[in-house]
């Protein structure tokens, strides 16, 4: 039994949490299914079911669902799922498997992350350019660039320069952890 509803769970159901917000997608906004005992034993759901049977709401990681088998005009969607226990007299009687289409949210997040990475890279290039223009001392300049890179991007930085024969030689190194 698969019930598709855009407004959320049935009005008589009292959930300990609010269902996730629906997305703007009209093809698969959100759906839920009440699992029977046989469905609870499905191997791909087993680790999540064990947690839900303890009375905990379980977030199942996002996955890509191909909806073309349901509708030829549909494309793949990214779906987040939840298992919500229905508890009666301190015993889990059944589980609700709820799906939410998060494709648009995922795409927006990926776009934001890509823009953020570009901004970080441009800021680093601006600071590195200033460091390169500020001093003629090669060792001090490379050391400054290493520290800028560590501060901006992560735990360590290596700079290799080509010698007159085109062979790379280590010119500067640095690590956020001075012990390494």
Coordinates of N, CA and C in Angstrom, one line a residue, residues 142 146 157-163 167-173:
X142 N 57.6 32.2 -0.6 CA 57.0 30.8 -0.7 C 56.5 30.4 0.6
X146 N 52.7 29.2 1.4 CA 52.4 27.9 2.1 C 51.5 28.1 3.3
X157 N 50.8 21.8 2.9 CA 51.1 22.3 1.6 C 52.5 22.0 1.2
X158 N 52.7 21.6 -0.1 CA 54.1 21.4 -0.6 C 54.2 22.3 -1.9
X159 N 55.3 23.0 -2.0 CA 55.5 23.7 -3.3 C 56.8 23.2 -3.9
X160 N 56.7 22.8 -5.1 CA 57.8 22.3 -5.9 C 58.0 23.3 -7.1
X161 N 59.3 23.6 -7.3 CA 59.6 24.5 -8.5 C 60.5 23.7 -9.4
X162 N 60.4 24.0 -10.7 CA 61.3 23.3 -11.7 C 62.6 24.0 -11.7
X163 N 63.7 23.1 -11.7 CA 65.0 23.6 -11.8 C 65.3 23.9 -13.3
X167 N 63.4 19.6 -13.8 CA 63.1 18.6 -12.8 C 62.5 19.3 -11.5
X168 N 61.4 18.8 -11.0 CA 60.8 19.5 -9.8 C 61.7 19.3 -8.6
X169 N 61.9 20.4 -7.9 CA 62.6 20.4 -6.6 C 61.7 21.0 -5.5
X170 N 61.7 20.4 -4.4 CA 60.9 20.9 -3.2 C 61.4 22.2 -2.8
X171 N 60.6 23.3 -2.8 CA 61.0 24.6 -2.5 C 60.5 25.1 -1.1
X172 N 59.3 24.6 -0.7 CA 58.7 25.0 0.6 C 57.7 23.9 1.0
X173 N 57.6 23.7 2.3 CA 56.6 22.8 2.9 C 56.0 23.4 4.1

